[in-house]
């Protein structure tokens, strides 16, 4: 009886496979064992099959993209199509933003139904208007409105807006300065983002609206690199995250967002890559880290030019993604240490970063930091 | 809430509690994604298949036979979607760079990652029917019976495909000297 005997091969082959799958009876296992003891070729064959099966069993599961859950859940909750009322509100929203594109913007601003996006200085210049419009609609998630009542509460009334639109807007006056950005508004990604009902709620938050009115933040919205970031699927997922939205509503975080130096940091390509990173986004969603970001001292640290340089450093960004280091970052005394210029230089060193990932060393650092400050 | 059985969650969902479906999504998004990924070997498209799988499951939940296991039904949708994808592509795709586990950092267990890559490359050269049974058996630890239920084929067919798949994979790996 050998593996080369066709009649016997099928039987032994089945016993081998069933043995691997753990479904052989004791009798079958014993029969296979006897066979393998007598036939070296069969034993080698079986060993190889076993090895392959073990290798298959060791293959690691792949982590799905972070946006998958949100996309699925949003699809479940998404309305099938616009209702008439929703379309009406969307028209109003469009009209509201379209006014910003008009050459006669000074007059338009004064008669806006709400003061949501107006300011004393006439905040948007024409050349940047479409960029700001896209970004604000994008961030505020005003499209499409969840339902009429909510939307009316958000934008100050459908009827007023319609009246305003009919009196103030003439098609010939509309000048789109950036067609690329106009297309963003029609893209699938954009529409999917704005179908998120939780995301829409942020638009109703007064403090977030204040943030939108802030000149530094508006400059950030107009920045081409930041717009690219906004178009990034992973960053959009971050924007949809309830915890991150809460963070955006937070006054301390908004203060940070308004800070011109921080806005510059946000425009930095390397930092944007960091913000797109799933692990860093997880960190940003982390309640404790959010607390840290809201912390005035840490916010100051984030505004610090040297620290911002450090944040742009690729190796440091890798370090930032390390879970243990993230824990250390939340330590108040360590935050003090982080502000030190000499220490920041040290932090950029690759070997030191490896050391920083070590739990015992981190404890040591915390103690040293406490003693120093 | 998370301790609820699949069947309880399905019933709650059918009664209008959409939140219960979210728990099912949390419970099965990773395995469903992995089924698709191992069959089609494309990270982004596997995510799309996983999304389609859950949406179809949600939309057709009323037709689900509650006597069956929910995950079997879900896997069935996922494997069918994956097969449809492959038919549409009409080719066995080569391994993309995306396959490496996102659980691991690049310098972590490099050997394992390399081994995974070699195996996935070999898997992609198998007939999709064979690949699916290997994926369900070895990556998801499902029994012949469960695989039979998912693929809607007799257990005998599952065994036949699985055994042949192992044999072919062994020969492929030997030929490639892996």
Short mmCIF file of C-alpha atoms in Angstrom, two decimals:
data_model
loop_
_atom_site.label_atom_id
_atom_site.label_comp_id
_atom_site.label_asym_id
_atom_site.label_seq_id
_atom_site.Cartn_x
_atom_site.Cartn_y
_atom_site.Cartn_z
CA UNK A 1 0.00 0.00 0.00
CA UNK A 2 1.68 3.16 -1.15
CA UNK A 3 0.69 6.63 -2.26
CA UNK A 4 1.57 5.64 -5.80
CA UNK A 5 -1.12 2.99 -5.86
CA UNK A 6 -4.06 4.87 -7.44
CA UNK A 7 -6.68 2.86 -5.59
CA UNK A 8 -5.04 3.44 -2.28
CA UNK A 9 -4.00 7.04 -2.93
CA UNK A 10 -7.51 8.46 -2.76
CA UNK A 11 -8.24 6.70 0.50
CA UNK A 12 -4.98 7.68 2.20
CA UNK A 13 -5.20 11.21 0.78
CA UNK A 14 -8.65 11.59 2.31
CA UNK A 15 -7.43 10.29 5.66
CA UNK A 16 -4.55 12.78 5.56
CA UNK A 17 -6.84 15.69 4.88
CA UNK A 18 -9.37 14.64 7.47
CA UNK A 19 -6.55 14.24 9.98
CA UNK A 20 -5.47 17.82 9.27
CA UNK A 21 -9.04 18.98 9.74
CA UNK A 22 -9.35 16.96 12.94
CA UNK A 23 -12.34 14.93 11.80
CA UNK A 24 -10.82 11.45 11.58
CA UNK A 25 -12.23 8.81 13.89
CA UNK A 26 -9.77 7.06 16.22
CA UNK A 27 -9.85 4.09 13.92
CA UNK A 28 -9.07 6.23 10.86
CA UNK A 29 -6.27 8.05 12.68
CA UNK A 30 -4.74 4.74 13.69
CA UNK A 31 -4.97 3.46 10.13
CA UNK A 32 -3.23 6.59 8.81
CA UNK A 33 -0.56 6.34 11.49
CA UNK A 34 0.20 2.72 10.57
CA UNK A 35 0.40 3.66 6.91
CA UNK A 36 2.75 6.56 7.52
CA UNK A 37 5.05 4.42 9.64
CA UNK A 38 5.39 1.94 6.79
CA UNK A 39 5.69 4.39 3.89
CA UNK A 40 8.23 7.19 4.05
CA UNK A 41 6.95 8.85 0.87
CA UNK A 42 3.47 9.08 2.34
CA UNK A 43 4.89 10.42 5.58
CA UNK A 44 6.77 13.15 3.69
CA UNK A 45 3.64 14.01 1.71
CA UNK A 46 1.56 14.23 4.86
CA UNK A 47 4.16 16.36 6.61
CA UNK A 48 4.15 18.79 3.68
CA UNK A 49 0.35 19.02 3.68
CA UNK A 50 0.38 19.62 7.42
CA UNK A 51 3.01 22.32 7.01
CA UNK A 52 1.00 24.14 4.37
CA UNK A 53 -2.14 23.97 6.48
CA UNK A 54 -0.29 25.37 9.46
CA UNK A 55 1.11 28.17 7.34
CA UNK A 56 -2.37 28.99 6.12
CA UNK A 57 -3.61 29.02 9.70
CA UNK A 58 -0.89 31.47 10.71
CA UNK A 59 -1.77 34.08 8.09
CA UNK A 60 -2.74 37.27 9.88
CA UNK A 61 -6.16 38.80 9.39
CA UNK A 62 -6.05 42.08 7.51
CA UNK A 63 -7.55 45.10 9.22
CA UNK A 64 -10.30 46.67 7.12
CA UNK A 65 -10.06 50.38 6.34
CA UNK A 66 -11.19 52.61 9.19
CA UNK A 67 -13.90 54.15 7.04
CA UNK A 68 -15.61 50.83 6.31
CA UNK A 69 -17.89 50.77 9.33
CA UNK A 70 -19.00 54.36 8.88
CA UNK A 71 -19.65 53.81 5.19
CA UNK A 72 -21.79 50.75 5.86
CA UNK A 73 -23.73 52.35 8.69
CA UNK A 74 -24.27 55.55 6.72
CA UNK A 75 -25.61 53.51 3.82
CA UNK A 76 -28.13 51.92 6.12
CA UNK A 77 -29.33 55.21 7.49
CA UNK A 78 -29.07 57.19 4.28
CA UNK A 79 -32.34 58.34 2.82
CA UNK A 80 -33.14 56.79 -0.55
CA UNK A 81 -33.57 60.11 -2.27
CA UNK A 82 -34.24 63.76 -1.60
CA UNK A 83 -37.67 64.74 -0.49
CA UNK A 84 -39.14 67.91 -1.93
CA UNK A 85 -38.57 69.68 1.37
CA UNK A 86 -34.95 68.58 1.50
CA UNK A 87 -34.38 69.78 -2.03
CA UNK A 88 -35.88 73.11 -1.08
CA UNK A 89 -33.57 73.49 1.87
CA UNK A 90 -30.58 72.47 -0.21
CA UNK A 91 -31.52 75.12 -2.75
CA UNK A 92 -31.53 77.61 0.06
CA UNK A 93 -28.12 76.54 1.24
CA UNK A 94 -26.78 76.86 -2.28
CA UNK A 95 -28.25 80.33 -2.60
CA UNK A 96 -26.75 81.29 0.70
CA UNK A 97 -23.29 80.40 -0.39
CA UNK A 98 -23.71 81.55 -3.94
CA UNK A 99 -24.07 85.10 -2.71
CA UNK A 100 -20.42 84.97 -1.75
CA UNK A 101 -19.50 84.60 -5.40
CA UNK A 102 -21.12 87.82 -6.48
CA UNK A 103 -19.25 90.84 -7.57
CA UNK A 104 -21.69 92.91 -5.55
CA UNK A 105 -20.80 91.04 -2.38
CA UNK A 106 -20.83 94.00 0.01
CA UNK A 107 -24.52 94.57 -0.49
CA UNK A 108 -25.28 90.88 -0.46
CA UNK A 109 -23.64 90.33 2.84
CA UNK A 110 -25.67 92.98 4.58
CA UNK A 111 -28.94 91.42 3.60
CA UNK A 112 -28.11 87.82 4.38
CA UNK A 113 -30.95 86.17 6.30
CA UNK A 114 -28.63 85.11 9.07
CA UNK A 115 -25.24 86.39 10.03
CA UNK A 116 -23.78 82.96 10.00
CA UNK A 117 -20.95 83.64 7.63
CA UNK A 118 -20.76 87.38 7.62
CA UNK A 119 -18.23 89.58 9.34
CA UNK A 120 -17.42 93.24 9.79
CA UNK A 121 -14.57 93.13 7.36
CA UNK A 122 -16.47 91.42 4.57
CA UNK A 123 -14.59 88.30 5.18
CA UNK A 124 -14.32 86.59 1.84
CA UNK A 125 -12.47 88.09 -1.05
CA UNK A 126 -13.87 87.16 -4.43
CA UNK A 127 -10.85 85.23 -5.61
CA UNK A 128 -11.02 82.92 -2.63
CA UNK A 129 -14.77 82.76 -2.28
CA UNK A 130 -15.49 79.53 -4.05
CA UNK A 131 -12.78 77.80 -2.10
CA UNK A 132 -14.26 78.95 1.15
CA UNK A 133 -17.76 78.04 0.03
CA UNK A 134 -16.77 74.53 -0.84
CA UNK A 135 -14.82 74.08 2.34
CA UNK A 136 -17.51 75.52 4.57
CA UNK A 137 -20.28 73.47 3.02
CA UNK A 138 -17.93 70.55 3.19
CA UNK A 139 -17.05 71.03 6.83
CA UNK A 140 -20.45 72.12 7.96
CA UNK A 141 -22.11 69.19 6.26
CA UNK A 142 -25.07 71.21 5.19
CA UNK A 143 -25.66 68.96 2.22
CA UNK A 144 -28.03 67.24 2.10
CA UNK A 145 -30.12 68.38 5.06
CA UNK A 146 -31.41 65.60 7.28
CA UNK A 147 -34.91 66.98 7.40
CA UNK A 148 -36.65 70.22 6.83
CA UNK A 149 -37.08 71.28 10.44
CA UNK A 150 -33.49 70.71 11.35
CA UNK A 151 -32.23 72.44 8.30
CA UNK A 152 -34.47 75.44 8.74
CA UNK A 153 -33.15 75.76 12.25
CA UNK A 154 -29.68 75.73 10.86
CA UNK A 155 -29.86 78.25 8.12
CA UNK A 156 -32.44 80.68 9.33
CA UNK A 157 -35.50 79.94 7.23
CA UNK A 158 -36.27 78.73 3.77
CA UNK A 159 -38.65 81.49 2.83
CA UNK A 160 -36.32 84.29 3.77
CA UNK A 161 -33.54 82.71 1.85
CA UNK A 162 -35.67 82.28 -1.25
CA UNK A 163 -36.73 85.88 -1.07
CA UNK A 164 -33.16 86.95 -0.71
CA UNK A 165 -32.07 84.83 -3.61
CA UNK A 166 -34.69 86.14 -5.99
CA UNK A 167 -33.89 89.75 -5.19
CA UNK A 168 -30.17 89.67 -4.98
CA UNK A 169 -28.82 87.09 -7.31
CA UNK A 170 -28.46 87.32 -11.03
CA UNK A 171 -26.86 84.46 -12.89
CA UNK A 172 -24.60 86.68 -14.92
CA UNK A 173 -22.97 87.90 -11.76
CA UNK A 174 -21.77 84.51 -10.69
CA UNK A 175 -18.08 84.00 -11.25
CA UNK A 176 -16.62 80.64 -10.37
CA UNK A 177 -12.98 81.17 -9.73
CA UNK A 178 -12.06 77.56 -9.26
CA UNK A 179 -13.87 74.90 -11.28
CA UNK A 180 -11.86 72.15 -9.64
CA UNK A 181 -13.31 73.04 -6.28
CA UNK A 182 -16.76 73.38 -7.74
CA UNK A 183 -16.49 69.78 -8.91
CA UNK A 184 -15.68 68.68 -5.38
CA UNK A 185 -19.16 69.66 -4.36
CA UNK A 186 -20.60 67.27 -6.94
CA UNK A 187 -18.31 64.37 -6.20
CA UNK A 188 -19.46 61.08 -4.70
CA UNK A 189 -17.08 61.45 -1.81
CA UNK A 190 -18.40 64.88 -0.97
CA UNK A 191 -21.99 63.72 -1.13
CA UNK A 192 -21.29 60.64 0.95
CA UNK A 193 -19.58 62.73 3.59
CA UNK A 194 -22.47 65.08 3.86
CA UNK A 195 -25.07 62.34 4.12
CA UNK A 196 -23.67 61.63 7.55
CA UNK A 197 -26.33 62.91 9.94
CA UNK A 198 -23.95 63.19 12.87
CA UNK A 199 -21.66 65.32 10.77
CA UNK A 200 -24.50 67.59 9.82
CA UNK A 201 -25.15 68.33 13.47
CA UNK A 202 -21.85 70.09 13.84
CA UNK A 203 -23.09 72.75 11.44
CA UNK A 204 -25.69 73.71 14.02
CA UNK A 205 -23.16 74.19 16.74
CA UNK A 206 -22.77 77.88 17.48
CA UNK A 207 -19.16 77.63 18.56
CA UNK A 208 -18.22 75.74 15.42
CA UNK A 209 -19.88 78.43 13.38
CA UNK A 210 -17.75 80.91 15.26
CA UNK A 211 -14.73 78.92 14.21
CA UNK A 212 -15.84 79.13 10.60
CA UNK A 213 -15.99 82.91 10.92
CA UNK A 214 -12.46 83.14 12.20
CA UNK A 215 -10.08 84.77 9.72
CA UNK A 216 -7.16 82.42 10.41
CA UNK A 217 -9.38 79.39 10.03
CA UNK A 218 -10.78 80.75 6.80
CA UNK A 219 -7.28 81.24 5.50
CA UNK A 220 -6.64 77.64 6.34
CA UNK A 221 -9.77 76.60 4.44
CA UNK A 222 -8.55 78.48 1.40
CA UNK A 223 -5.20 76.76 1.45
CA UNK A 224 -4.81 74.37 -1.49
CA UNK A 225 -2.90 71.79 0.54
CA UNK A 226 -5.56 71.82 3.24
CA UNK A 227 -8.24 71.38 0.60
CA UNK A 228 -6.37 68.31 -0.58
CA UNK A 229 -6.46 67.08 2.99
CA UNK A 230 -10.20 67.68 3.09
CA UNK A 231 -10.59 65.54 -0.01
CA UNK A 232 -8.68 62.70 1.56
CA UNK A 233 -11.00 59.78 2.34
CA UNK A 234 -9.33 58.95 5.63
CA UNK A 235 -9.47 62.57 6.81
CA UNK A 236 -13.13 62.73 5.81
CA UNK A 237 -13.71 59.71 7.98
CA UNK A 238 -12.03 61.55 10.84
CA UNK A 239 -14.32 64.52 10.25
CA UNK A 240 -17.30 62.18 10.48
CA UNK A 241 -16.17 60.73 13.76
CA UNK A 242 -18.48 61.78 16.58
CA UNK A 243 -15.66 62.14 19.08
CA UNK A 244 -13.63 64.29 16.69
CA UNK A 245 -16.67 66.41 16.01
CA UNK A 246 -17.03 66.94 19.72
CA UNK A 247 -13.41 67.96 19.79
CA UNK A 248 -13.99 70.45 17.00
CA UNK A 249 -16.77 72.02 19.04
CA UNK A 250 -14.52 72.48 22.02
CA UNK A 251 -13.53 76.08 22.71
CA UNK A 252 -9.90 75.29 23.55
CA UNK A 253 -9.51 73.22 20.42
CA UNK A 254 -11.09 75.95 18.36
CA UNK A 255 -8.72 78.46 19.83
CA UNK A 256 -5.95 76.20 18.72
CA UNK A 257 -7.47 75.86 15.27
CA UNK A 258 -7.70 79.63 15.00
CA UNK A 259 -4.08 80.08 15.84
CA UNK A 260 -2.25 81.25 12.74
CA UNK A 261 0.87 79.23 13.51
CA UNK A 262 -1.19 76.11 14.03
CA UNK A 263 -3.02 76.76 10.79
CA UNK A 264 0.38 76.90 9.12
CA UNK A 265 1.16 73.56 10.67
CA UNK A 266 -2.09 72.16 9.29
CA UNK A 267 -1.00 73.23 5.82
CA UNK A 268 2.24 71.32 6.11
CA UNK A 269 2.23 68.31 3.79
CA UNK A 270 4.04 66.05 6.25
CA UNK A 271 1.69 66.97 9.06
CA UNK A 272 -1.27 66.35 6.79
CA UNK A 273 0.12 62.91 6.08
CA UNK A 274 0.23 62.40 9.81
CA UNK A 275 -3.40 63.52 10.09
CA UNK A 276 -4.36 61.03 7.40
CA UNK A 277 -2.68 58.25 9.31
CA UNK A 278 -5.19 55.86 10.83
CA UNK A 279 -3.22 55.45 14.05
CA UNK A 280 -2.87 59.20 14.53
CA UNK A 281 -6.57 59.62 13.83
CA UNK A 282 -7.27 57.02 16.48
CA UNK A 283 -5.11 59.08 18.79
CA UNK A 284 -7.11 62.19 17.91
CA UNK A 285 -10.32 60.32 18.66
CA UNK A 286 -8.97 59.20 22.00
CA UNK A 287 -10.80 60.96 24.82
CA UNK A 288 -7.67 61.42 26.90
CA UNK A 289 -5.70 62.80 23.97
CA UNK A 290 -8.56 65.14 23.20
CA UNK A 291 -8.40 66.33 26.76
CA UNK A 292 -4.72 66.89 26.20
CA UNK A 293 -5.42 68.86 23.03
CA UNK A 294 -7.90 70.98 24.92
CA UNK A 295 -5.36 71.60 27.63
CA UNK A 296 -4.17 75.19 27.44
CA UNK A 297 -0.56 74.24 28.10
CA UNK A 298 -0.53 71.56 25.46
CA UNK A 299 -2.28 73.88 23.05
CA UNK A 300 0.51 76.35 23.71
CA UNK A 301 3.01 73.62 23.01
CA UNK A 302 1.28 72.85 19.75
CA UNK A 303 1.56 76.50 18.81
CA UNK A 304 5.24 76.50 19.58
CA UNK A 305 7.23 76.86 16.37
CA UNK A 306 9.96 74.46 17.43
CA UNK A 307 7.46 71.86 18.49
CA UNK A 308 5.64 72.26 15.20
CA UNK A 309 8.91 71.60 13.43
CA UNK A 310 9.25 68.52 15.52
CA UNK A 311 5.73 67.47 14.57
CA UNK A 312 6.68 67.74 10.92
CA UNK A 313 9.60 65.41 11.42
CA UNK A 314 8.79 62.02 9.81
CA UNK A 315 10.52 59.97 12.48
CA UNK A 316 8.76 61.87 15.25
CA UNK A 317 5.46 61.26 13.51
CA UNK A 318 6.20 57.55 13.63
CA UNK A 319 6.91 57.92 17.32
CA UNK A 320 3.62 59.74 17.77
CA UNK A 321 1.80 56.70 16.45
CA UNK A 322 3.27 54.53 19.17
CA UNK A 323 0.65 53.67 21.80
CA UNK A 324 3.03 53.84 24.76
CA UNK A 325 4.37 57.19 23.60
CA UNK A 326 0.83 58.47 23.27
CA UNK A 327 0.31 57.61 26.93
CA UNK A 328 3.45 59.50 27.83
CA UNK A 329 2.31 62.51 25.82
CA UNK A 330 -0.67 62.85 28.12
CA UNK A 331 1.53 63.30 31.15
CA UNK A 332 1.55 66.94 32.33
CA UNK A 333 5.14 66.96 33.50
CA UNK A 334 6.26 65.39 30.26
CA UNK A 335 4.42 68.09 28.36
CA UNK A 336 6.58 70.64 30.15
CA UNK A 337 9.68 68.77 29.16
CA UNK A 338 8.51 68.66 25.56
CA UNK A 339 8.64 72.45 25.38
CA UNK A 340 12.35 72.48 26.03
CA UNK A 341 14.31 73.24 22.85
CA UNK A 342 17.24 70.97 23.70
CA UNK A 343 14.87 68.13 24.48
CA UNK A 344 13.07 68.67 21.20
CA UNK A 345 16.36 68.27 19.37
CA UNK A 346 16.97 65.07 21.24
CA UNK A 347 13.49 63.87 20.32
CA UNK A 348 14.33 64.10 16.62
CA UNK A 349 17.11 61.56 17.00
CA UNK A 350 16.08 58.14 15.64
CA UNK A 351 17.90 56.11 18.28
CA UNK A 352 16.39 58.22 21.05
CA UNK A 353 12.94 57.71 19.56
CA UNK A 354 13.41 53.96 19.75
CA UNK A 355 14.37 54.37 23.37
CA UNK A 356 11.31 56.55 23.95
CA UNK A 357 9.07 53.67 22.92
CA UNK A 358 10.34 51.57 25.78
CA UNK A 359 7.80 51.48 28.64
CA UNK A 360 10.37 51.45 31.44
CA UNK A 361 12.22 54.39 29.92
CA UNK A 362 8.98 56.29 29.61
CA UNK A 363 8.33 55.83 33.31
CA UNK A 364 11.81 57.13 33.96
CA UNK A 365 11.15 60.14 31.75
CA UNK A 366 7.95 60.91 33.59
CA UNK A 367 9.73 60.83 36.93
CA UNK A 368 12.58 62.97 35.63
CA UNK A 369 10.12 65.43 34.17
CA UNK A 370 8.28 65.68 37.47
CA UNK A 371 11.51 66.41 39.30
CA UNK A 372 12.59 69.02 36.77
CA UNK A 373 9.34 70.94 36.81
CA UNK B 1 -25.87 44.69 24.22
CA UNK B 2 -22.88 43.16 22.46
CA UNK B 3 -23.58 39.83 24.12
CA UNK B 4 -26.80 39.39 22.20
CA UNK B 5 -26.86 36.52 19.76
CA UNK B 6 -26.95 37.16 16.04
CA UNK B 7 -30.49 35.88 15.77
CA UNK B 8 -31.71 38.25 18.51
CA UNK B 9 -30.00 41.18 16.78
CA UNK B 10 -31.51 40.19 13.45
CA UNK B 11 -34.98 40.07 14.99
CA UNK B 12 -34.47 43.46 16.61
CA UNK B 13 -33.31 44.86 13.31
CA UNK B 14 -36.35 43.44 11.56
CA UNK B 15 -38.51 45.17 14.15
CA UNK B 16 -36.95 48.48 13.13
CA UNK B 17 -33.99 48.82 15.49
CA UNK B 18 -31.26 49.74 13.06
CA UNK B 19 -28.76 50.07 15.89
CA UNK B 20 -28.82 46.27 16.21
CA UNK B 21 -27.51 45.96 12.68
CA UNK B 22 -24.61 48.21 13.64
CA UNK B 23 -23.61 45.61 16.22
CA UNK B 24 -23.67 42.95 13.52
CA UNK B 25 -21.49 45.21 11.39
CA UNK B 26 -19.04 45.58 14.27
CA UNK B 27 -19.06 41.84 14.80
CA UNK B 28 -18.51 40.76 11.21
CA UNK B 29 -16.95 43.59 9.23
CA UNK B 30 -13.45 42.25 9.72
CA UNK B 31 -14.12 38.58 8.79
CA UNK B 32 -16.32 39.58 5.86
CA UNK B 33 -13.68 41.99 4.63
CA UNK B 34 -11.03 39.28 5.01
CA UNK B 35 -13.09 36.71 3.09
CA UNK B 36 -13.35 39.13 0.20
CA UNK B 37 -9.74 40.25 0.46
CA UNK B 38 -8.34 36.72 0.41
CA UNK B 39 -10.48 35.80 -2.57
CA UNK B 40 -9.94 38.89 -4.73
CA UNK B 41 -6.63 40.16 -3.34
CA UNK B 42 -7.41 43.85 -3.64
CA UNK B 43 -7.69 45.90 -0.46
CA UNK B 44 -9.94 48.72 -1.69
CA UNK B 45 -12.22 46.49 -3.70
CA UNK B 46 -12.49 44.07 -0.78
CA UNK B 47 -13.75 46.99 1.31
CA UNK B 48 -16.31 47.76 -1.37
CA UNK B 49 -17.42 44.13 -1.44
CA UNK B 50 -17.72 44.11 2.34
CA UNK B 51 -19.85 47.25 2.14
CA UNK B 52 -22.06 45.75 -0.56
CA UNK B 53 -22.38 42.56 1.47
CA UNK B 54 -23.72 44.36 4.52
CA UNK B 55 -26.02 46.60 2.52
CA UNK B 56 -27.48 43.61 0.67
CA UNK B 57 -27.86 41.75 3.95
CA UNK B 58 -29.65 44.74 5.47
CA UNK B 59 -31.93 45.24 2.51
CA UNK B 60 -32.80 41.55 2.30
CA UNK B 61 -32.93 40.79 5.98
CA UNK B 62 -36.63 39.97 5.77
CA UNK B 63 -35.79 37.05 3.47
CA UNK B 64 -33.19 35.64 5.85
CA UNK B 65 -34.09 32.23 7.25
CA UNK B 66 -33.60 32.74 10.99
CA UNK B 67 -33.06 29.00 11.42
CA UNK B 68 -29.75 29.41 9.62
CA UNK B 69 -26.66 31.05 11.00
CA UNK B 70 -26.45 34.74 10.19
CA UNK B 71 -22.71 34.67 9.56
CA UNK B 72 -23.13 31.79 7.07
CA UNK B 73 -25.61 33.91 5.16
CA UNK B 74 -23.31 36.92 5.34
CA UNK B 75 -20.30 34.90 4.16
CA UNK B 76 -22.39 33.51 1.35
CA UNK B 77 -23.21 37.00 0.13
CA UNK B 78 -19.55 37.98 0.47
CA UNK B 79 -18.26 34.96 -1.45
CA UNK B 80 -20.85 35.46 -4.19
CA UNK B 81 -19.94 39.11 -4.47
CA UNK B 82 -16.27 38.18 -4.60
CA UNK B 83 -16.90 35.61 -7.31
CA UNK B 84 -18.91 38.12 -9.30
CA UNK B 85 -16.03 40.53 -8.96
CA UNK B 86 -13.60 37.94 -10.26
CA UNK B 87 -15.88 37.09 -13.15
CA UNK B 88 -16.09 40.74 -14.01
CA UNK B 89 -12.35 41.05 -13.94
CA UNK B 90 -11.95 37.73 -15.77
CA UNK B 91 -8.53 37.32 -14.36
CA UNK B 92 -6.73 36.15 -11.32
CA UNK B 93 -5.13 39.19 -9.93
CA UNK B 94 -1.58 39.17 -8.79
CA UNK B 95 -0.77 40.18 -5.32
CA UNK B 96 -0.89 43.86 -4.65
CA UNK B 97 1.16 45.67 -2.06
CA UNK B 98 -1.98 46.17 -0.05
CA UNK B 99 -2.16 42.63 1.22
CA UNK B 100 0.14 42.98 4.21
CA UNK B 101 -1.76 42.87 7.46
CA UNK B 102 -2.56 46.35 8.72
CA UNK B 103 -2.23 44.97 12.23
CA UNK B 104 1.51 44.91 11.83
CA UNK B 105 4.14 47.56 11.49
CA UNK B 106 6.52 47.15 8.56
CA UNK B 107 9.40 45.98 10.71
CA UNK B 108 7.21 43.61 12.67
CA UNK B 109 7.41 39.92 11.94
CA UNK B 110 8.82 40.47 8.51
CA UNK B 111 9.18 36.78 7.91
CA UNK B 112 5.52 36.17 8.60
CA UNK B 113 4.54 38.95 6.23
CA UNK B 114 6.76 37.51 3.55
CA UNK B 115 5.32 34.07 4.10
CA UNK B 116 1.80 35.49 3.97
CA UNK B 117 2.65 37.21 0.72
CA UNK B 118 3.98 34.02 -0.84
CA UNK B 119 0.95 32.08 0.25
CA UNK B 120 -1.41 34.73 -1.04
CA UNK B 121 0.42 34.74 -4.36
CA UNK B 122 0.02 30.99 -4.60
CA UNK B 123 -3.61 31.20 -3.52
CA UNK B 124 -4.33 33.62 -6.32
CA UNK B 125 -3.16 31.03 -8.83
CA UNK B 126 -5.73 28.50 -7.66
CA UNK B 127 -9.16 28.08 -9.15
CA UNK B 128 -11.48 30.49 -7.24
CA UNK B 129 -13.66 27.58 -6.05
CA UNK B 130 -10.62 25.99 -4.46
CA UNK B 131 -9.39 29.30 -3.07
CA UNK B 132 -12.71 29.97 -1.38
CA UNK B 133 -12.79 26.68 0.51
CA UNK B 134 -9.21 27.16 1.66
CA UNK B 135 -10.01 30.69 2.84
CA UNK B 136 -13.12 29.60 4.70
CA UNK B 137 -11.47 26.52 6.20
CA UNK B 138 -8.07 27.86 7.19
CA UNK B 139 -8.54 31.61 7.62
CA UNK B 140 -11.95 31.40 9.21
CA UNK B 141 -11.81 27.96 10.81
CA UNK B 142 -15.17 26.89 9.45
CA UNK B 143 -16.28 23.26 9.38
CA UNK B 144 -17.21 21.29 6.25
CA UNK B 145 -20.84 21.72 7.25
CA UNK B 146 -20.56 25.46 7.65
CA UNK B 147 -18.72 25.84 4.36
CA UNK B 148 -21.33 23.63 2.74
CA UNK B 149 -24.03 25.94 4.06
CA UNK B 150 -22.22 29.06 2.88
CA UNK B 151 -21.50 27.78 -0.60
CA UNK B 152 -24.76 25.86 -0.88
CA UNK B 153 -22.98 22.72 -2.04
CA UNK B 154 -22.93 19.23 -0.45
CA UNK B 155 -20.32 18.54 2.21
CA UNK B 156 -18.87 15.95 -0.12
CA UNK B 157 -18.15 18.69 -2.64
CA UNK B 158 -16.58 20.86 0.04
CA UNK B 159 -14.23 18.04 1.03
CA UNK B 160 -13.38 17.27 -2.57
CA UNK B 161 -12.59 20.93 -3.32
CA UNK B 162 -10.65 21.40 -0.10
CA UNK B 163 -8.50 18.32 -0.54
CA UNK B 164 -7.80 19.15 -4.16
CA UNK B 165 -7.04 22.74 -3.20
CA UNK B 166 -4.43 21.61 -0.67
CA UNK B 167 -2.88 19.26 -3.21
CA UNK B 168 -2.72 21.99 -5.85
CA UNK B 169 -1.38 24.51 -3.39
CA UNK B 170 1.31 22.08 -2.28
CA UNK B 171 2.36 21.53 -5.89
CA UNK B 172 2.33 25.27 -6.59
CA UNK B 173 4.48 26.05 -3.58
CA UNK B 174 6.91 23.26 -4.47
CA UNK B 175 7.09 24.46 -8.04
CA UNK B 176 7.81 27.98 -6.85
CA UNK B 177 10.25 26.54 -4.33
CA UNK B 178 8.51 28.32 -1.47
#
